[in-house]
Coordinates of C-alpha atoms in Angstrom, one line a residue:
Chain A
M1 CA 89.5 133.4 95.6
T2 CA 91.2 133.8 98.9
D3 CA 93.6 136.6 100.4
K4 CA 96.5 134.1 100.3
H5 CA 99.7 135.8 99.4
H6 CA 102.5 134.5 96.9
H7 CA 105.5 135.5 99.1
D8 CA 108.4 133.7 99.9
H9 CA 107.6 134.1 103.5
H10 CA 104.7 131.5 103.1
D11 CA 102.0 130.6 105.6
H12 CA 101.6 126.8 106.2
H13 CA 97.8 126.9 107.0
H14 CA 96.9 128.3 103.5
D15 CA 99.8 127.1 101.3
N16 CA 99.5 123.4 99.8
E17 CA 102.6 121.6 100.5
L18 CA 103.8 118.3 98.6
D19 CA 106.4 116.4 100.8
P20 CA 109.3 115.2 98.5
F21 CA 107.8 111.4 98.1
A22 CA 104.5 112.6 97.2
A23 CA 106.1 115.2 94.4
R24 CA 108.1 112.1 93.3
V25 CA 104.9 110.0 92.8
K26 CA 103.0 112.7 91.1
A27 CA 106.1 113.1 88.9
L28 CA 106.2 109.6 88.0
E29 CA 102.2 109.5 87.5
T30 CA 102.7 112.5 85.2
I31 CA 105.5 110.9 83.1
L32 CA 103.8 107.3 82.9
T33 CA 100.3 109.2 81.8
E34 CA 102.1 111.0 79.1
K35 CA 103.6 107.9 78.0
G36 CA 100.3 105.8 78.1
L37 CA 101.4 103.6 80.3
I38 CA 99.1 104.2 83.0
D39 CA 95.3 105.5 83.2
P40 CA 95.1 107.7 86.5
A41 CA 91.5 106.2 87.0
A42 CA 92.8 102.8 87.1
I43 CA 95.2 103.8 89.5
D44 CA 92.6 105.2 91.6
A45 CA 90.6 101.8 91.0
I46 CA 93.3 99.7 92.6
V47 CA 93.9 102.2 95.5
E48 CA 90.3 101.7 96.5
T49 CA 90.3 97.8 95.9
Y50 CA 93.2 97.5 98.1
E51 CA 92.0 100.2 100.8
H52 CA 88.6 99.0 101.2
K53 CA 87.7 95.7 99.0
V54 CA 90.5 93.5 99.6
G55 CA 91.4 92.2 103.1
P56 CA 91.6 89.6 105.6
R57 CA 88.0 89.0 105.4
N58 CA 88.4 87.2 102.0
G59 CA 91.0 84.7 103.7
A60 CA 88.3 84.5 106.7
R61 CA 85.8 83.3 104.1
V62 CA 88.2 80.9 102.5
V63 CA 89.0 79.4 106.1
A64 CA 85.5 79.2 107.5
K65 CA 84.6 77.2 104.5
A66 CA 87.5 74.9 105.0
W67 CA 86.2 74.5 108.5
T68 CA 82.8 73.4 107.5
D69 CA 83.3 71.8 104.1
P70 CA 86.0 68.8 104.0
E71 CA 85.8 68.7 100.3
F72 CA 86.7 72.4 100.1
A73 CA 89.4 71.8 102.7
E74 CA 90.9 69.0 100.8
W75 CA 90.9 70.9 97.9
L76 CA 92.3 73.8 99.5
A77 CA 95.2 71.4 100.7
R78 CA 95.8 70.2 97.4
D79 CA 95.5 73.3 95.1
A80 CA 95.0 76.5 97.0
T81 CA 95.3 79.0 94.0
A82 CA 92.2 77.0 92.5
A83 CA 90.2 76.6 95.6
I84 CA 90.8 80.2 96.7
A85 CA 89.8 81.1 92.9
S86 CA 86.5 79.5 93.2
L87 CA 85.4 82.0 95.7
G88 CA 86.5 84.9 93.4
Y89 CA 89.7 85.7 94.7
T90 CA 92.4 85.4 92.0
G91 CA 95.9 86.8 92.4
R92 CA 96.8 90.1 90.5
Q93 CA 100.2 88.7 89.9
G94 CA 99.6 85.3 88.8
E95 CA 101.3 84.2 92.0
H96 CA 100.5 80.8 93.1
M97 CA 99.0 80.0 96.9
Q98 CA 99.5 77.3 99.2
A99 CA 97.5 76.8 102.1
V100 CA 99.3 75.6 105.3
F101 CA 97.0 73.8 108.0
N102 CA 97.9 73.9 111.6
T103 CA 97.3 70.9 113.5
P104 CA 97.5 70.0 117.4
D105 CA 101.4 69.0 116.5
T106 CA 102.4 71.9 113.8
H107 CA 101.8 75.6 114.1
N108 CA 102.8 77.6 110.7
L109 CA 104.0 80.9 110.5
I110 CA 104.4 82.9 107.1
V111 CA 107.0 85.5 106.3
C112 CA 108.9 87.0 103.4
T113 CA 112.6 87.4 104.6
L114 CA 113.6 89.1 101.1
C115 CA 110.8 91.9 100.7
S116 CA 107.2 91.7 101.7
C117 CA 105.5 88.9 99.6
Y118 CA 102.1 88.5 101.1
P119 CA 99.1 86.5 100.0
W120 CA 97.3 89.7 99.0
T121 CA 94.4 88.2 97.4
V122 CA 93.1 86.7 100.7
L123 CA 94.4 89.0 103.2
G124 CA 94.9 92.6 101.6
V125 CA 98.2 94.8 102.0
P126 CA 100.5 93.4 104.7
P127 CA 100.6 95.5 108.2
V128 CA 103.9 97.3 108.8
W129 CA 105.4 95.0 111.1
Y130 CA 105.5 92.5 108.3
K131 CA 107.2 94.4 106.0
A132 CA 110.0 95.5 108.8
P133 CA 113.4 93.9 109.0
P134 CA 112.9 92.7 112.8
Y135 CA 110.1 90.4 111.8
R136 CA 111.6 89.5 108.4
S137 CA 114.6 88.1 110.1
Q138 CA 113.4 87.2 113.7
A139 CA 110.5 85.0 112.4
V140 CA 113.1 82.7 110.8
I141 CA 115.5 82.9 113.4
N142 CA 113.6 83.1 116.7
P143 CA 109.8 82.4 115.5
R144 CA 108.5 81.5 119.1
G145 CA 110.3 84.9 120.6
V146 CA 108.1 86.8 117.8
L147 CA 104.8 84.8 118.7
A148 CA 105.4 85.7 122.2
E149 CA 105.5 89.6 121.3
F150 CA 102.1 88.6 119.9
G151 CA 101.1 87.0 123.0
L152 CA 101.1 83.6 121.5
K153 CA 102.8 81.0 123.7
L154 CA 102.6 77.3 122.3
P155 CA 103.0 74.4 123.9
E156 CA 106.6 73.4 124.2
E157 CA 106.0 70.2 121.8
T158 CA 104.2 72.1 119.2
R159 CA 106.4 72.6 116.1
V160 CA 106.8 75.8 114.5
R161 CA 106.9 75.6 111.0
V162 CA 108.1 78.7 109.0
W163 CA 107.4 79.5 105.4
D164 CA 109.2 82.1 103.7
S165 CA 107.1 83.5 100.7
T166 CA 108.3 84.4 97.2
A167 CA 106.9 86.8 94.5
E168 CA 105.6 83.3 92.8
L169 CA 104.8 81.4 95.7
R170 CA 102.5 82.8 98.5
Y171 CA 101.2 81.0 101.8
M172 CA 98.4 81.2 104.2
V173 CA 97.7 79.8 107.2
V174 CA 94.8 77.7 107.8
P175 CA 94.4 78.0 111.7
M176 CA 92.6 75.2 113.7
R177 CA 88.9 75.9 114.5
P178 CA 88.2 76.7 118.0
V179 CA 86.5 74.4 120.3
E180 CA 83.0 75.0 121.0
T181 CA 82.2 76.6 117.7
D182 CA 80.0 73.7 116.4
D183 CA 76.8 75.5 116.4
L184 CA 78.3 78.4 114.5
S185 CA 77.3 79.2 110.9
E186 CA 80.1 79.7 108.3
D187 CA 79.4 83.5 108.2
E188 CA 79.7 83.4 112.1
L189 CA 82.8 81.5 112.2
A190 CA 84.4 83.8 109.6
K191 CA 84.0 86.6 112.0
L192 CA 86.4 84.7 114.6
I193 CA 89.1 84.4 112.0
T194 CA 91.6 87.4 112.3
R195 CA 94.1 88.4 109.9
D196 CA 97.0 87.3 112.6
S197 CA 95.5 83.9 112.8
M198 CA 96.2 83.4 108.9
I199 CA 99.7 84.8 109.2
G200 CA 100.4 82.4 112.2
T201 CA 101.1 85.3 114.7
G202 CA 97.5 84.7 116.1
L203 CA 94.9 82.3 116.9
P204 CA 91.3 82.7 116.0
L205 CA 89.1 84.3 118.3
R206 CA 86.7 82.3 120.6
P207 CA 83.1 82.6 120.2
G208 CA 82.1 85.2 122.6
S209 CA 85.6 86.7 123.5
L210 CA 85.8 90.5 123.2
G211 CA 89.1 90.5 121.4
P212 CA 92.5 88.8 120.3
G213 CA 94.2 86.8 122.7
A214 CA 92.0 83.7 122.9
L215 CA 94.5 80.7 123.3
W216 CA 94.5 77.5 121.8
P217 CA 94.2 75.1 123.6
P218 CA 91.9 76.9 125.6
Q219 CA 93.2 75.5 128.9
D220 CA 95.8 73.2 130.7
V221 CA 98.7 74.6 129.0
A222 CA 101.3 75.7 131.0
G223 CA 102.3 79.4 130.4
A224 CA 99.4 79.7 128.1
A225 CA 98.1 82.4 130.2
T226 CA 99.7 85.7 130.1
Chain B
M1 CA 115.6 77.2 127.2
S2 CA 119.3 77.3 127.8
A3 CA 120.7 78.7 124.4
P4 CA 121.3 82.3 124.1
D5 CA 118.7 84.5 122.9
P6 CA 118.9 84.9 118.9
A7 CA 117.1 88.0 119.4
T8 CA 120.1 89.6 121.1
V9 CA 122.6 88.0 118.6
S10 CA 121.1 89.4 115.6
G11 CA 120.6 92.8 117.0
L12 CA 117.4 93.3 115.8
P13 CA 114.9 91.8 118.1
F14 CA 111.2 91.9 117.1
Q15 CA 108.8 94.1 119.0
L16 CA 105.3 94.7 118.1
P17 CA 105.1 98.3 117.3
P18 CA 102.6 100.4 119.1
G19 CA 99.4 101.0 117.6
A20 CA 99.9 97.6 115.3
G21 CA 96.4 96.1 115.5
P22 CA 94.1 94.5 112.7
D23 CA 92.1 97.8 112.1
A24 CA 95.2 100.0 111.6
P25 CA 95.3 101.8 108.3
V26 CA 96.6 99.8 105.0
F27 CA 98.5 103.1 104.1
A28 CA 99.8 105.7 106.2
E29 CA 99.6 108.5 103.4
P30 CA 97.8 108.8 100.4
W31 CA 101.3 108.8 98.1
Q32 CA 102.1 105.4 99.5
A33 CA 98.7 104.2 98.2
Q34 CA 99.6 105.9 95.0
A35 CA 103.0 104.2 94.6
F36 CA 101.5 100.8 95.6
A37 CA 99.0 101.0 92.6
L38 CA 101.5 102.3 90.2
A39 CA 103.4 98.8 90.7
V40 CA 100.7 96.9 90.6
A41 CA 99.2 98.6 87.4
L42 CA 102.8 98.6 85.2
N43 CA 102.9 94.8 86.1
E44 CA 99.4 94.3 84.9
R45 CA 100.5 96.1 81.8
G46 CA 103.5 93.6 81.3
L47 CA 106.3 96.4 81.9
F48 CA 107.9 94.2 84.5
T49 CA 107.1 90.7 85.8
W50 CA 106.4 90.4 89.5
T51 CA 109.6 88.4 90.0
E52 CA 111.4 91.4 88.5
W53 CA 109.6 93.8 90.9
A54 CA 110.5 91.6 94.0
A55 CA 114.1 91.4 93.2
A56 CA 113.9 95.2 92.8
L57 CA 112.4 95.7 96.3
S58 CA 114.3 93.5 98.0
R59 CA 117.3 95.3 96.9
E60 CA 115.8 98.3 98.5
V61 CA 114.7 97.1 101.9
A62 CA 117.8 95.5 102.3
S63 CA 119.7 98.6 102.0
P64 CA 121.8 99.4 105.1
G65 CA 119.8 102.4 106.5
A66 CA 116.5 100.8 106.5
A67 CA 114.1 101.4 109.3
A68 CA 113.5 99.0 111.8
D69 CA 110.1 99.7 112.2
G70 CA 109.2 99.4 108.6
S71 CA 108.0 103.0 108.7
D72 CA 109.9 103.5 105.4
Y73 CA 108.9 100.7 103.5
Y74 CA 106.8 102.8 100.8
A75 CA 110.0 104.8 100.4
H76 CA 111.8 101.6 99.3
W77 CA 108.8 100.6 97.3
L78 CA 108.9 104.1 95.6
A79 CA 112.9 103.7 95.2
A80 CA 112.3 100.3 93.6
L81 CA 109.7 101.7 91.2
E82 CA 112.0 104.7 90.0
A83 CA 115.0 102.1 89.7
L84 CA 112.8 99.9 87.5
L85 CA 111.8 102.8 85.2
R86 CA 115.1 104.0 85.0
E87 CA 116.3 100.6 83.8
K88 CA 113.5 100.1 81.5
G89 CA 114.2 103.6 79.9
V90 CA 110.8 105.1 80.7
A91 CA 111.7 107.8 83.3
A92 CA 115.2 109.1 83.5
P93 CA 116.2 110.4 87.0
E94 CA 116.5 113.9 85.9
L95 CA 113.2 114.3 84.5
V96 CA 111.5 112.8 87.8
D97 CA 113.7 115.1 89.8
A98 CA 112.8 118.0 87.6
L99 CA 109.1 117.0 87.5
S100 CA 109.1 116.6 91.1
A101 CA 110.4 120.0 91.7
S102 CA 107.9 121.2 89.5
W103 CA 104.9 119.6 91.1
Q104 CA 106.5 121.0 94.5
R105 CA 106.2 124.4 93.1
A106 CA 102.6 124.0 91.8
A107 CA 101.4 122.9 95.1
H108 CA 102.9 125.9 96.7
A109 CA 101.5 128.1 94.2
T110 CA 97.9 126.7 94.5
P111 CA 95.8 128.3 96.9
H112 CA 94.5 125.9 99.8
G113 CA 91.3 124.1 99.1
Q114 CA 92.0 124.1 95.0
P115 CA 93.2 121.1 93.0
I116 CA 96.8 121.2 92.5
R117 CA 97.8 121.1 88.9
L118 CA 101.2 120.8 87.1
E119 CA 100.4 124.4 85.2
N120 CA 100.5 126.0 88.6
D121 CA 104.0 125.9 88.6
P122 CA 105.2 129.3 87.9
L123 CA 107.9 127.9 85.9
H124 CA 105.8 125.6 84.0
G125 CA 106.5 125.3 80.3
T126 CA 110.0 126.4 80.9
R127 CA 111.5 123.0 81.4

């Protein structure tokens, strides 16, 4: 249909090229499909799910419900797997979930030092930095330094607790509800809850704030302003 | 803060990569999403447990050459998948190599805008 040539001297604007990684994935797909181990349509469905349907909005709904419903919060603290599943979010790998609650005394941070275990069900696929070696090592060695990179400075007396995820047990952080949000509905509250606030590298937005960086406690914290 | 900065001790200071925001795309390239989905699907089918998967992936990401910015994460993911499929006797490395080369030839021989098919490999059927 085109005037393209099949010569060794190829034209990058017209030829398709598969990079080596893409070609290897195609090769695996071919083998697995021929063996009946995968259904290409199911693969597409998984991609679609994780690109568009599963993401931090799920976790935000969990947190907003915990903020507004003490019974749910208690259930979430006791049996996060079941409480989260009650909202329709279930783990594909049968992993257990534990929700760790921030308090005025303790700030929680999640990491996977071994690889990249992450609460997919509620947060989707992890950000690049979560999977990178510096975060995986520094979150444990120097959590305050890591938090500072995210612009998050906690009061000196706040304890930072780091939770190392595994294939079987994944954590999510339940941040503290920002002040001056008593009038907000569950849906409105959910909009304040960022992905990073559920990893522990951030805090929820404050009502009316234009972006991340809202600090808790909102005032009277030495060094809180950047 | 009088203790030595641990970040400089370990040699791997954490720095937030530029462009890292909540809206960053989940996968940088389509093959990453495909490789991700293959592992999820095979686990669901029972070919390996997620614990086996995590062990295979952690072996790869712990390799000495791993990029500090995590940009090669899905390359590790793919290597872990290939390793597990080799261990399980599902896909021999030679076959994966041969088919990868075939797919690349097929892509090269396919006019732009048309679907790439393995049959488009000029050497298709000779393997």
